[in-house]
Amino acid sequence: MIDWEEQEQLAGELLERLFPICRSITGNGLRESLGILQEYSEFTQVEYPSGTQCFDWQIPDEWNIAGGWIKNSKGEKIVDFQENNLHVMGYSEAVHRFLSFEQLKPHLHSLPSLPDAIPYRTSYYRKNWGFCLKDRQLAQLDQGDTYEVFIEATHAPGRLNLLESVIGSPGKSEYLISTYCCHPSMANDNLSGVVIATLLHRLMQQHLKLQHRYRFLILPETIGAIAYLAHNQDIMRQSSGGFVITTCGGPGSFGYKKTFQGTHLIDRVIQQTMRDFDLNAIEYPFAPDGSDERQYSSPGFRIPVASITRDKYYEYPYYHTSLDDLSFVTAGNLVGTLQLYWACILMLERNATYRSLNPDGEAQLGRRGLYPQTGGALKQSAADQSTAAASRKGLHQKQSDPVDAITWFLFLADGEHSLLEMAERSGVPFDQLYSIALELEKHGLCRAN
Ligand code: ZN
């Protein structure tokens, strides 16, 4: 039985602990964050040294930052990394100089369309330094003043770190669940993904005896995914599909980005989940943008991966700014997303084909106490507890009329239709069909193929 209130509490805890840390594609902040995640579920840290060739890329030197600020000629700190780690451009080189406003200006980044937001900028592969600040503040700077800029940072050979965990049974399908952990203090992009991946892993470990295998990866975006693919080529080329978990904790509508195939099992599982929860999710067609689907679905690997989103990247105004914070993303929002991913996993795990053992004409349900209106035997099974819990907190799953549901199940239990196909065909929620299958199996009326 899943306690969704506990999940909400854990999500809140993780958000609070992880939000302040300055993460990047390498470095101490990244390792500290991964260490925190390991307190919540069993992941293994994997590391690749700087300079390692990974296909067309190389693991860069590790970047660590101790601080950074701009002072005006009165010695007042007007921009300070200690106040917000977005103030220093990611991977900035060390610098200590006195500059005129004109000399400083090319190194300042602001967002005129959102004057109270500090934008997020990085320069991983081109040596540079920079500061990010609110456009409102930039507009007020004295253009005749002299400014002292200081960044204390190191670029040195080190490691790229990531978390990996493979759970479930070998020999069956293997699914990929990946998210990226390289962004500093922003909540929807992508602490939301990191928290969901961690709690989903924890739930699967605690509550399921898995039929399939699941490969969880929490890694730096792009370079981390490329490095992992390069080091695990054979196994990754055999992946059946999966999820890239990103930007799923905002207050907006749920959405989902399709796999490049658009009709893969993963697409169907997400679409069915949205129907079962009665959610009118925004559908985003696949495009080679966004996150690590660009690597996983590249021609050499072609792993179909999709994302469930809530305020998807590019779509919300606070994207890649300091306003993507803990007032925008809440633990309550995240629990809804976790319920949806959990439902997708249950569907992958429970999708099976059933054959009626009484296929000639309809079975007489009343005689077996199974006719719902009189017998009432088709109550929610133990396996359906997740739904019951979900209805107390967060999202609600639909239920079809019990007579319709059992009639559809028996009609389609011809050994040809999987539970997912039955749900798609009949409109009866997947979970309800699964409960019916378990109940009828107990009464000797059907069996799994
Ligand atoms: Zn991003």
Tab-separated table of C-alpha atoms and ligand atoms in Angstrom:
chain	number	residue	atom	x	y	z
A	1	MET	CA	0.000	0.000	0.000
A	2	ILE	CA	1.535	3.253	-1.062
A	3	ASP	CA	1.385	6.150	1.309
A	4	TRP	CA	1.281	9.130	-1.032
A	5	GLU	CA	1.517	11.538	1.858
A	6	GLU	CA	4.849	10.000	2.750
A	7	GLN	CA	5.926	10.405	-0.887
A	8	GLU	CA	4.972	14.064	-0.718
A	9	GLN	CA	6.998	14.511	2.428
A	10	LEU	CA	10.040	12.822	0.864
A	11	ALA	CA	9.688	14.929	-2.276
A	12	GLY	CA	9.570	18.082	-0.160
A	13	GLU	CA	12.646	17.025	1.775
A	14	LEU	CA	14.616	16.296	-1.395
A	15	LEU	CA	13.617	19.598	-2.981
A	16	GLU	CA	14.719	21.542	0.100
A	17	ARG	CA	18.042	19.744	0.388
A	18	LEU	CA	18.974	19.767	-3.299
A	19	PHE	CA	17.766	23.193	-4.375
A	20	PRO	CA	20.568	25.322	-2.882
A	21	ILE	CA	23.444	23.201	-4.252
A	22	CYS	CA	25.467	24.510	-7.196
A	23	ARG	CA	25.483	21.589	-9.615
A	24	SER	CA	27.115	21.349	-13.013
A	25	ILE	CA	28.105	18.577	-15.435
A	26	THR	CA	31.047	17.779	-13.133
A	27	GLY	CA	32.297	18.837	-9.707
A	28	ASN	CA	31.653	18.774	-5.991
A	29	GLY	CA	28.063	20.052	-6.150
A	30	LEU	CA	27.140	17.238	-8.521
A	31	ARG	CA	28.754	14.595	-6.259
A	32	GLU	CA	27.139	16.062	-3.140
A	33	SER	CA	23.719	15.909	-4.832
A	34	LEU	CA	24.220	12.311	-5.964
A	35	GLY	CA	25.273	11.414	-2.424
A	36	ILE	CA	22.002	12.805	-1.073
A	37	LEU	CA	19.999	10.780	-3.597
A	38	GLN	CA	21.824	7.640	-2.475
A	39	GLU	CA	20.435	8.196	1.025
A	40	TYR	CA	16.929	7.749	-0.418
A	41	SER	CA	17.401	4.773	-2.734
A	42	GLU	CA	20.032	2.255	-3.754
A	43	PHE	CA	22.011	3.702	-6.604
A	44	THR	CA	25.627	3.082	-7.548
A	45	GLN	CA	27.960	5.935	-8.463
A	46	VAL	CA	29.742	5.537	-11.771
A	47	GLU	CA	32.561	7.841	-12.821
A	48	TYR	CA	34.482	8.573	-15.996
A	49	PRO	CA	37.791	10.496	-15.836
A	50	SER	CA	38.309	13.811	-17.604
A	51	GLY	CA	39.738	13.356	-21.067
A	52	THR	CA	37.927	10.040	-21.719
A	53	GLN	CA	36.874	9.888	-25.355
A	54	CYS	CA	33.152	9.070	-25.708
A	55	PHE	CA	32.174	8.825	-29.366
A	56	ASP	CA	32.621	12.374	-30.716
A	57	TRP	CA	32.981	13.940	-27.272
A	58	GLN	CA	35.522	14.102	-24.472
A	59	ILE	CA	34.815	14.247	-20.747
A	60	PRO	CA	35.814	17.819	-19.845
A	61	ASP	CA	37.951	18.924	-16.949
A	62	GLU	CA	36.113	19.127	-13.677
A	63	TRP	CA	34.819	22.560	-12.684
A	64	ASN	CA	34.615	23.716	-9.099
A	65	ILE	CA	33.634	27.155	-7.922
A	66	ALA	CA	34.217	28.751	-4.520
A	67	GLY	CA	32.642	32.137	-5.182
A	68	GLY	CA	32.255	35.078	-7.502
A	69	TRP	CA	31.166	38.692	-7.302
A	70	ILE	CA	31.114	42.116	-8.918
A	71	LYS	CA	31.906	45.183	-6.807
A	72	ASN	CA	31.318	48.805	-7.766
A	73	SER	CA	33.958	51.492	-7.129
A	74	LYS	CA	32.591	52.003	-3.611
A	75	GLY	CA	33.482	48.396	-2.845
A	76	GLU	CA	29.853	47.312	-2.633
A	77	LYS	CA	29.108	43.785	-3.867
A	78	ILE	CA	26.343	44.284	-6.424
A	79	VAL	CA	26.248	40.697	-7.709
A	80	ASP	CA	27.231	37.751	-5.508
A	81	PHE	CA	27.354	33.998	-6.178
A	82	GLN	CA	26.680	33.394	-2.466
A	83	GLU	CA	23.213	34.926	-2.877
A	84	ASN	CA	22.279	32.893	-5.923
A	85	ASN	CA	24.489	30.419	-7.758
A	86	LEU	CA	22.903	31.384	-11.089
A	87	HIS	CA	24.777	34.705	-10.828
A	88	VAL	CA	27.971	33.110	-12.187
A	89	MET	CA	27.811	31.536	-15.630
A	90	GLY	CA	28.374	27.779	-15.372
A	91	TYR	CA	31.950	26.676	-16.104
A	92	SER	CA	33.234	30.269	-15.840
A	93	GLU	CA	37.012	30.606	-15.675
A	94	ALA	CA	38.698	32.266	-12.730
A	95	VAL	CA	39.050	36.010	-13.158
A	96	HIS	CA	40.077	39.046	-11.125
A	97	ARG	CA	40.027	42.366	-12.978
A	98	PHE	CA	38.981	45.991	-12.844
A	99	LEU	CA	36.842	46.911	-15.841
A	100	SER	CA	34.884	49.810	-17.236
A	101	PHE	CA	31.181	49.212	-17.778
A	102	GLU	CA	31.816	48.893	-21.523
A	103	GLN	CA	34.457	46.213	-20.926
A	104	LEU	CA	32.245	44.394	-18.440
A	105	LYS	CA	29.039	44.487	-20.465
A	106	PRO	CA	29.818	41.605	-22.902
A	107	HIS	CA	30.193	39.368	-19.824
A	108	LEU	CA	26.794	40.277	-18.361
A	109	HIS	CA	23.651	38.306	-19.199
A	110	SER	CA	20.100	39.367	-18.418
A	111	LEU	CA	16.623	38.697	-19.727
A	112	PRO	CA	14.749	41.850	-20.824
A	113	SER	CA	11.512	39.894	-21.228
A	114	LEU	CA	11.647	38.828	-17.555
A	115	PRO	CA	13.384	41.752	-15.808
A	116	ASP	CA	13.175	40.225	-12.307
A	117	ALA	CA	14.707	36.891	-13.243
A	118	ILE	CA	18.363	35.876	-13.190
A	119	PRO	CA	18.935	33.809	-16.342
A	120	TYR	CA	20.826	30.494	-16.359
A	121	ARG	CA	23.824	30.442	-18.703
A	122	THR	CA	26.715	28.021	-19.209
A	123	SER	CA	29.844	27.811	-21.323
A	124	TYR	CA	31.069	24.253	-20.922
A	125	TYR	CA	33.273	23.866	-23.967
A	126	ARG	CA	34.359	27.445	-24.810
A	127	LYS	CA	36.623	29.102	-22.254
A	128	ASN	CA	34.828	32.171	-20.991
A	129	TRP	CA	33.522	33.838	-17.877
A	130	GLY	CA	30.321	35.716	-17.164
A	131	PHE	CA	27.744	36.930	-14.695
A	132	CYS	CA	23.972	36.666	-14.904
A	133	LEU	CA	21.738	39.244	-13.280
A	134	LYS	CA	18.256	40.687	-13.333
A	135	ASP	CA	17.659	42.982	-16.275
A	136	ARG	CA	16.188	45.525	-13.865
A	137	GLN	CA	19.500	45.601	-12.001
A	138	LEU	CA	21.552	45.806	-15.187
A	139	ALA	CA	19.542	48.828	-16.332
A	140	GLN	CA	20.409	50.629	-13.067
A	141	LEU	CA	24.180	50.103	-13.201
A	142	ASP	CA	26.259	53.288	-13.418
A	143	GLN	CA	27.785	53.237	-16.896
A	144	GLY	CA	30.558	55.585	-15.838
A	145	ASP	CA	31.740	53.474	-12.918
A	146	THR	CA	34.653	51.029	-12.697
A	147	TYR	CA	33.863	47.476	-11.597
A	148	GLU	CA	35.935	44.833	-9.885
A	149	VAL	CA	35.084	41.296	-10.993
A	150	PHE	CA	36.216	38.181	-9.181
A	151	ILE	CA	35.534	34.512	-9.787
A	152	GLU	CA	37.317	31.845	-7.773
A	153	ALA	CA	37.009	28.654	-9.827
A	154	THR	CA	39.160	25.765	-10.979
A	155	HIS	CA	39.222	23.657	-14.141
A	156	ALA	CA	41.290	20.559	-13.516
A	157	PRO	CA	41.358	16.893	-14.519
A	158	GLY	CA	38.787	15.051	-12.423
A	159	ARG	CA	35.708	12.957	-13.069
A	160	LEU	CA	32.198	13.002	-14.413
A	161	ASN	CA	29.860	11.276	-11.956
A	162	LEU	CA	26.477	9.678	-12.411
A	163	LEU	CA	24.111	7.278	-10.657
A	164	GLU	CA	23.080	3.937	-12.084
A	165	SER	CA	20.803	1.142	-10.899
A	166	VAL	CA	19.528	-1.887	-12.753
A	167	ILE	CA	16.577	-3.592	-11.066
A	168	GLY	CA	14.212	-6.411	-11.988
A	169	SER	CA	14.440	-9.724	-13.767
A	170	PRO	CA	16.981	-10.498	-16.465
A	171	GLY	CA	15.832	-12.028	-19.720
A	172	LYS	CA	12.714	-9.939	-20.147
A	173	SER	CA	12.406	-6.484	-21.694
A	174	GLU	CA	14.688	-3.816	-20.336
A	175	TYR	CA	13.354	-0.281	-19.960
A	176	LEU	CA	15.349	2.885	-19.468
A	177	ILE	CA	14.448	5.552	-16.918
A	178	SER	CA	16.793	8.504	-17.220
A	179	THR	CA	16.968	12.013	-15.845
A	180	TYR	CA	19.595	14.758	-15.646
A	181	CYS	CA	21.095	16.293	-12.538
A	182	CYS	CA	23.499	18.925	-13.900
A	183	HIS	CA	21.412	22.064	-13.397
A	184	PRO	CA	22.072	24.349	-10.408
A	185	SER	CA	19.329	26.035	-8.369
A	186	MET	CA	16.278	25.513	-10.558
A	187	ALA	CA	13.353	23.393	-9.476
A	188	ASN	CA	11.313	22.326	-12.484
A	189	ASP	CA	14.397	21.996	-14.709
A	190	ASN	CA	15.413	19.677	-13.354
A	191	LEU	CA	15.058	18.862	-9.659
A	192	SER	CA	11.556	17.715	-10.555
A	193	GLY	CA	13.010	14.938	-12.725
A	194	VAL	CA	15.677	14.005	-10.204
A	195	VAL	CA	13.157	13.719	-7.357
A	196	ILE	CA	10.662	11.715	-9.418
A	197	ALA	CA	13.325	9.277	-10.670
A	198	THR	CA	14.605	8.725	-7.126
A	199	LEU	CA	11.174	8.190	-5.554
A	200	LEU	CA	10.004	6.007	-8.443
A	201	HIS	CA	13.085	3.816	-8.017
A	202	ARG	CA	12.448	3.610	-4.294
A	203	LEU	CA	8.785	2.664	-4.782
A	204	MET	CA	9.644	-0.012	-7.339
A	205	GLN	CA	12.256	-1.484	-5.002
A	206	GLN	CA	9.900	-1.478	-2.040
A	207	HIS	CA	6.610	-2.547	-3.603
A	208	LEU	CA	7.103	-4.608	-6.755
A	209	LYS	CA	8.455	-7.979	-7.676
A	210	LEU	CA	9.482	-6.907	-11.140
A	211	GLN	CA	8.849	-8.939	-14.306
A	212	HIS	CA	11.004	-6.695	-16.476
A	213	ARG	CA	14.333	-4.986	-16.044
A	214	TYR	CA	14.683	-1.260	-15.493
A	215	ARG	CA	17.870	0.731	-15.948
A	216	PHE	CA	17.802	3.939	-13.903
A	217	LEU	CA	20.275	6.685	-14.808
A	218	ILE	CA	20.668	10.025	-13.071
A	219	LEU	CA	23.358	11.813	-15.026
A	220	PRO	CA	24.613	15.119	-16.415
A	221	GLU	CA	22.623	15.994	-19.526
A	222	THR	CA	24.178	15.359	-22.960
A	223	ILE	CA	27.789	14.533	-21.990
A	224	GLY	CA	26.650	12.151	-19.227
A	225	ALA	CA	24.222	10.333	-21.522
A	226	ILE	CA	26.787	10.151	-24.347
A	227	ALA	CA	29.451	8.870	-21.953
A	228	TYR	CA	27.119	6.221	-20.563
A	229	LEU	CA	26.041	5.084	-24.047
A	230	ALA	CA	29.690	4.882	-25.127
A	231	HIS	CA	30.538	2.672	-22.152
A	232	ASN	CA	27.436	0.438	-22.387
A	233	GLN	CA	26.851	0.147	-26.092
A	234	ASP	CA	25.653	-3.415	-26.464
A	235	ILE	CA	23.246	-3.340	-23.565
A	236	MET	CA	21.858	0.061	-24.501
A	237	ARG	CA	21.271	-0.944	-28.118
A	238	GLN	CA	18.965	-3.677	-26.785
A	239	SER	CA	16.854	-1.369	-24.633
A	240	SER	CA	13.126	-1.719	-25.284
A	241	GLY	CA	12.299	1.939	-24.668
A	242	GLY	CA	11.699	4.152	-21.706
A	243	PHE	CA	11.303	7.537	-20.144
A	244	VAL	CA	13.363	10.691	-19.893
A	245	ILE	CA	12.040	12.377	-16.764
A	246	THR	CA	12.163	16.163	-17.014
A	247	THR	CA	10.264	19.341	-16.126
A	248	CYS	CA	7.336	17.660	-14.419
A	249	GLY	CA	6.703	19.628	-11.220
A	250	GLY	CA	5.101	22.932	-12.211
A	251	PRO	CA	1.528	23.995	-11.462
A	252	GLY	CA	0.407	23.763	-15.113
A	253	SER	CA	-1.292	21.065	-17.172
A	254	PHE	CA	0.194	17.650	-17.679
A	255	GLY	CA	1.700	16.974	-21.060
A	256	TYR	CA	3.641	14.238	-22.726
A	257	LYS	CA	6.296	14.236	-25.385
A	258	LYS	CA	6.005	11.243	-27.681
A	259	THR	CA	8.753	8.845	-28.618
A	260	PHE	CA	10.203	9.271	-32.100
A	261	GLN	CA	8.008	6.359	-33.184
A	262	GLY	CA	4.863	7.928	-31.750
A	263	THR	CA	3.006	4.603	-31.459
A	264	HIS	CA	5.450	2.589	-29.350
A	265	LEU	CA	4.300	0.656	-26.272
A	266	ILE	CA	5.685	3.519	-24.145
A	267	ASP	CA	3.434	6.010	-25.975
A	268	ARG	CA	0.421	3.770	-25.546
A	269	VAL	CA	1.141	3.238	-21.844
A	270	ILE	CA	1.361	6.981	-21.217
A	271	GLN	CA	-1.768	7.718	-23.254
A	272	GLN	CA	-3.695	5.014	-21.410
A	273	THR	CA	-2.502	6.358	-18.056
A	274	MET	CA	-3.717	9.839	-18.973
A	275	ARG	CA	-7.128	8.404	-19.958
A	276	ASP	CA	-7.337	6.363	-16.756
A	277	PHE	CA	-6.721	9.480	-14.676
A	278	ASP	CA	-9.106	11.455	-16.875
A	279	LEU	CA	-6.379	13.944	-17.786
A	280	ASN	CA	-6.485	15.868	-20.994
A	281	ALA	CA	-2.700	15.955	-21.419
A	282	ILE	CA	-1.064	18.216	-23.974
A	283	GLU	CA	0.577	16.009	-26.607
A	284	TYR	CA	3.923	17.135	-27.932
A	285	PRO	CA	5.113	15.372	-31.079
A	286	PHE	CA	8.673	14.128	-31.040
A	287	ALA	CA	11.352	16.608	-32.052
A	288	PRO	CA	15.108	16.189	-31.726
A	289	ASP	CA	15.253	18.833	-29.021
A	290	GLY	CA	14.707	18.841	-25.277
A	291	SER	CA	16.849	16.453	-23.339
A	292	ASP	CA	18.643	13.121	-23.669
A	293	GLU	CA	16.166	11.629	-26.133
A	294	ARG	CA	18.586	13.307	-28.559
A	295	GLN	CA	21.249	10.806	-27.514
A	296	TYR	CA	19.167	7.713	-26.664
A	297	SER	CA	17.104	7.925	-29.853
A	298	SER	CA	20.041	8.841	-32.127
A	299	PRO	CA	20.505	6.590	-35.203
A	300	GLY	CA	23.066	4.361	-33.460
A	301	PHE	CA	20.715	3.528	-30.569
A	302	ARG	CA	17.143	4.416	-31.542
A	303	ILE	CA	15.724	3.815	-28.052
A	304	PRO	CA	12.153	5.131	-28.051
A	305	VAL	CA	11.820	7.396	-25.008
A	306	ALA	CA	8.989	9.690	-23.962
A	307	SER	CA	8.451	12.250	-21.193
A	308	ILE	CA	5.499	13.088	-18.973
A	309	THR	CA	5.716	16.804	-18.288
A	310	ARG	CA	4.082	19.461	-16.198
A	311	ASP	CA	5.218	22.850	-17.479
A	312	LYS	CA	7.525	21.390	-20.096
A	313	TYR	CA	10.878	23.004	-20.911
A	314	TYR	CA	10.521	25.881	-23.405
A	315	GLU	CA	6.834	26.193	-22.513
A	316	TYR	CA	6.907	28.022	-19.181
A	317	PRO	CA	8.178	31.583	-18.846
A	318	TYR	CA	10.467	30.816	-15.888
A	319	TYR	CA	12.410	28.178	-17.872
A	320	HIS	CA	16.167	28.513	-17.237
A	321	THR	CA	15.788	31.366	-14.750
A	322	SER	CA	15.904	31.984	-11.016
A	323	LEU	CA	12.075	32.150	-10.970
A	324	ASP	CA	12.016	28.375	-11.557
A	325	ASP	CA	12.149	27.954	-7.794
A	326	LEU	CA	10.392	26.239	-4.907
A	327	SER	CA	7.374	28.503	-5.128
A	328	PHE	CA	6.804	27.263	-8.691
A	329	VAL	CA	7.494	23.572	-8.018
A	330	THR	CA	5.912	21.972	-4.961
A	331	ALA	CA	6.058	18.511	-3.463
A	332	GLY	CA	2.288	18.312	-3.994
A	333	ASN	CA	2.694	18.854	-7.751
A	334	LEU	CA	5.395	16.199	-7.839
A	335	VAL	CA	3.239	13.567	-6.163
A	336	GLY	CA	0.746	13.790	-9.045
A	337	THR	CA	3.536	13.184	-11.547
A	338	LEU	CA	4.874	10.313	-9.453
A	339	GLN	CA	1.422	8.688	-9.487
A	340	LEU	CA	1.379	8.845	-13.284
A	341	TYR	CA	4.848	7.348	-13.709
A	342	TRP	CA	3.963	4.690	-11.138
A	343	ALA	CA	0.812	3.833	-13.096
A	344	CYS	CA	2.924	3.521	-16.276
A	345	ILE	CA	5.291	1.106	-14.543
A	346	LEU	CA	2.379	-0.960	-13.194
A	347	MET	CA	0.998	-1.142	-16.729
A	348	LEU	CA	4.308	-2.340	-18.167
A	349	GLU	CA	4.545	-4.900	-15.384
A	350	ARG	CA	0.974	-6.163	-15.509
A	351	ASN	CA	0.180	-6.060	-19.179
A	352	ALA	CA	-0.638	-9.636	-20.153
A	353	THR	CA	-2.930	-11.552	-22.481
A	354	TYR	CA	-5.774	-13.584	-20.999
A	355	ARG	CA	-7.811	-16.435	-22.399
A	356	SER	CA	-11.340	-17.145	-21.265
A	357	LEU	CA	-11.795	-20.723	-20.094
A	358	ASN	CA	-15.463	-20.458	-20.956
A	359	PRO	CA	-15.327	-18.980	-24.470
A	360	ASP	CA	-18.523	-20.511	-25.861
A	361	GLY	CA	-21.243	-18.019	-25.123
A	362	GLU	CA	-21.101	-15.888	-22.011
A	363	ALA	CA	-20.112	-17.317	-18.645
A	364	GLN	CA	-22.922	-17.354	-16.104
A	365	LEU	CA	-21.557	-14.905	-13.587
A	366	GLY	CA	-24.531	-14.871	-11.221
A	367	ARG	CA	-24.091	-18.543	-10.420
A	368	ARG	CA	-20.527	-17.825	-9.273
A	369	GLY	CA	-21.456	-14.770	-7.245
A	370	LEU	CA	-19.589	-12.640	-9.731
A	371	TYR	CA	-22.396	-10.613	-11.177
A	372	PRO	CA	-21.446	-7.242	-9.768
A	373	GLN	CA	-24.917	-5.914	-8.965
A	374	THR	CA	-25.913	-8.931	-6.938
A	375	GLY	CA	-22.738	-10.732	-5.923
A	376	GLY	CA	-20.475	-7.761	-5.419
A	377	ALA	CA	-17.491	-10.055	-5.578
A	378	LEU	CA	-15.632	-7.869	-8.014
A	379	LYS	CA	-14.406	-5.503	-5.425
A	380	GLN	CA	-11.082	-3.768	-5.724
A	381	SER	CA	-8.379	-6.382	-5.400
A	382	ALA	CA	-5.334	-6.075	-3.222
A	383	ALA	CA	-3.381	-5.308	-6.352
A	384	ASP	CA	-5.524	-2.243	-6.827
A	385	GLN	CA	-4.607	-0.584	-3.574
A	386	SER	CA	-2.514	1.972	-5.365
A	387	THR	CA	-5.677	3.407	-6.859
A	388	ALA	CA	-7.474	3.550	-3.555
A	389	ALA	CA	-4.567	5.368	-1.969
A	390	ALA	CA	-4.281	7.708	-4.925
A	391	SER	CA	-7.877	8.756	-4.565
A	392	ARG	CA	-7.254	10.045	-1.048
A	393	LYS	CA	-4.363	12.221	-2.114
A	394	GLY	CA	-3.522	13.765	-5.460
A	395	LEU	CA	-4.949	12.428	-8.699
A	396	HIS	CA	-7.996	10.221	-9.087
A	397	GLN	CA	-8.389	7.219	-11.347
A	398	LYS	CA	-11.616	6.636	-13.238
A	399	GLN	CA	-13.753	3.530	-12.742
A	400	SER	CA	-16.091	2.092	-15.351
A	401	ASP	CA	-19.425	0.525	-14.571
A	402	PRO	CA	-18.540	-2.919	-13.108
A	403	VAL	CA	-20.934	-4.866	-15.347
A	404	ASP	CA	-19.580	-3.160	-18.466
A	405	ALA	CA	-16.047	-3.778	-17.311
A	406	ILE	CA	-16.416	-7.517	-16.687
A	407	THR	CA	-18.413	-7.987	-19.888
A	408	TRP	CA	-15.723	-6.266	-21.947
A	409	PHE	CA	-12.999	-8.274	-20.263
A	410	LEU	CA	-14.638	-11.618	-20.984
A	411	PHE	CA	-15.508	-10.568	-24.521
A	412	LEU	CA	-11.899	-9.680	-25.315
A	413	ALA	CA	-10.279	-12.539	-23.331
A	414	ASP	CA	-9.553	-14.541	-26.474
A	415	GLY	CA	-5.823	-14.919	-25.962
A	416	GLU	CA	-5.239	-12.246	-28.592
A	417	HIS	CA	-5.894	-9.018	-26.702
A	418	SER	CA	-3.542	-7.769	-24.012
A	419	LEU	CA	-4.984	-5.883	-21.052
A	420	LEU	CA	-3.679	-2.682	-22.615
A	421	GLU	CA	-5.471	-3.452	-25.886
A	422	MET	CA	-8.617	-4.259	-23.909
A	423	ALA	CA	-8.379	-0.894	-22.150
A	424	GLU	CA	-7.816	0.947	-25.428
A	425	ARG	CA	-10.703	-0.861	-27.092
A	426	SER	CA	-13.243	-0.720	-24.268
A	427	GLY	CA	-12.543	2.514	-22.408
A	428	VAL	CA	-12.352	0.520	-19.162
A	429	PRO	CA	-9.345	1.645	-17.076
A	430	PHE	CA	-6.356	-0.691	-17.185
A	431	ASP	CA	-6.255	-1.142	-13.426
A	432	GLN	CA	-9.886	-2.190	-13.316
A	433	LEU	CA	-9.326	-4.774	-16.060
A	434	TYR	CA	-6.326	-6.092	-14.156
A	435	SER	CA	-8.402	-6.503	-10.995
A	436	ILE	CA	-11.055	-8.351	-12.982
A	437	ALA	CA	-8.425	-10.648	-14.498
A	438	LEU	CA	-7.124	-11.600	-11.046
A	439	GLU	CA	-10.618	-12.218	-9.726
A	440	LEU	CA	-11.786	-14.310	-12.692
A	441	GLU	CA	-8.571	-16.288	-12.643
A	442	LYS	CA	-9.340	-17.213	-9.019
A	443	HIS	CA	-12.759	-18.469	-10.154
A	444	GLY	CA	-11.220	-20.540	-12.954
A	445	LEU	CA	-12.821	-18.438	-15.663
A	446	CYS	CA	-9.660	-17.265	-17.403
A	447	ARG	CA	-5.938	-17.711	-17.380
A	448	ALA	CA	-2.971	-15.646	-18.407
A	449	ASN	CA	-1.561	-16.750	-21.755
B	1	ZN	ZN	17.707	22.857	-18.931
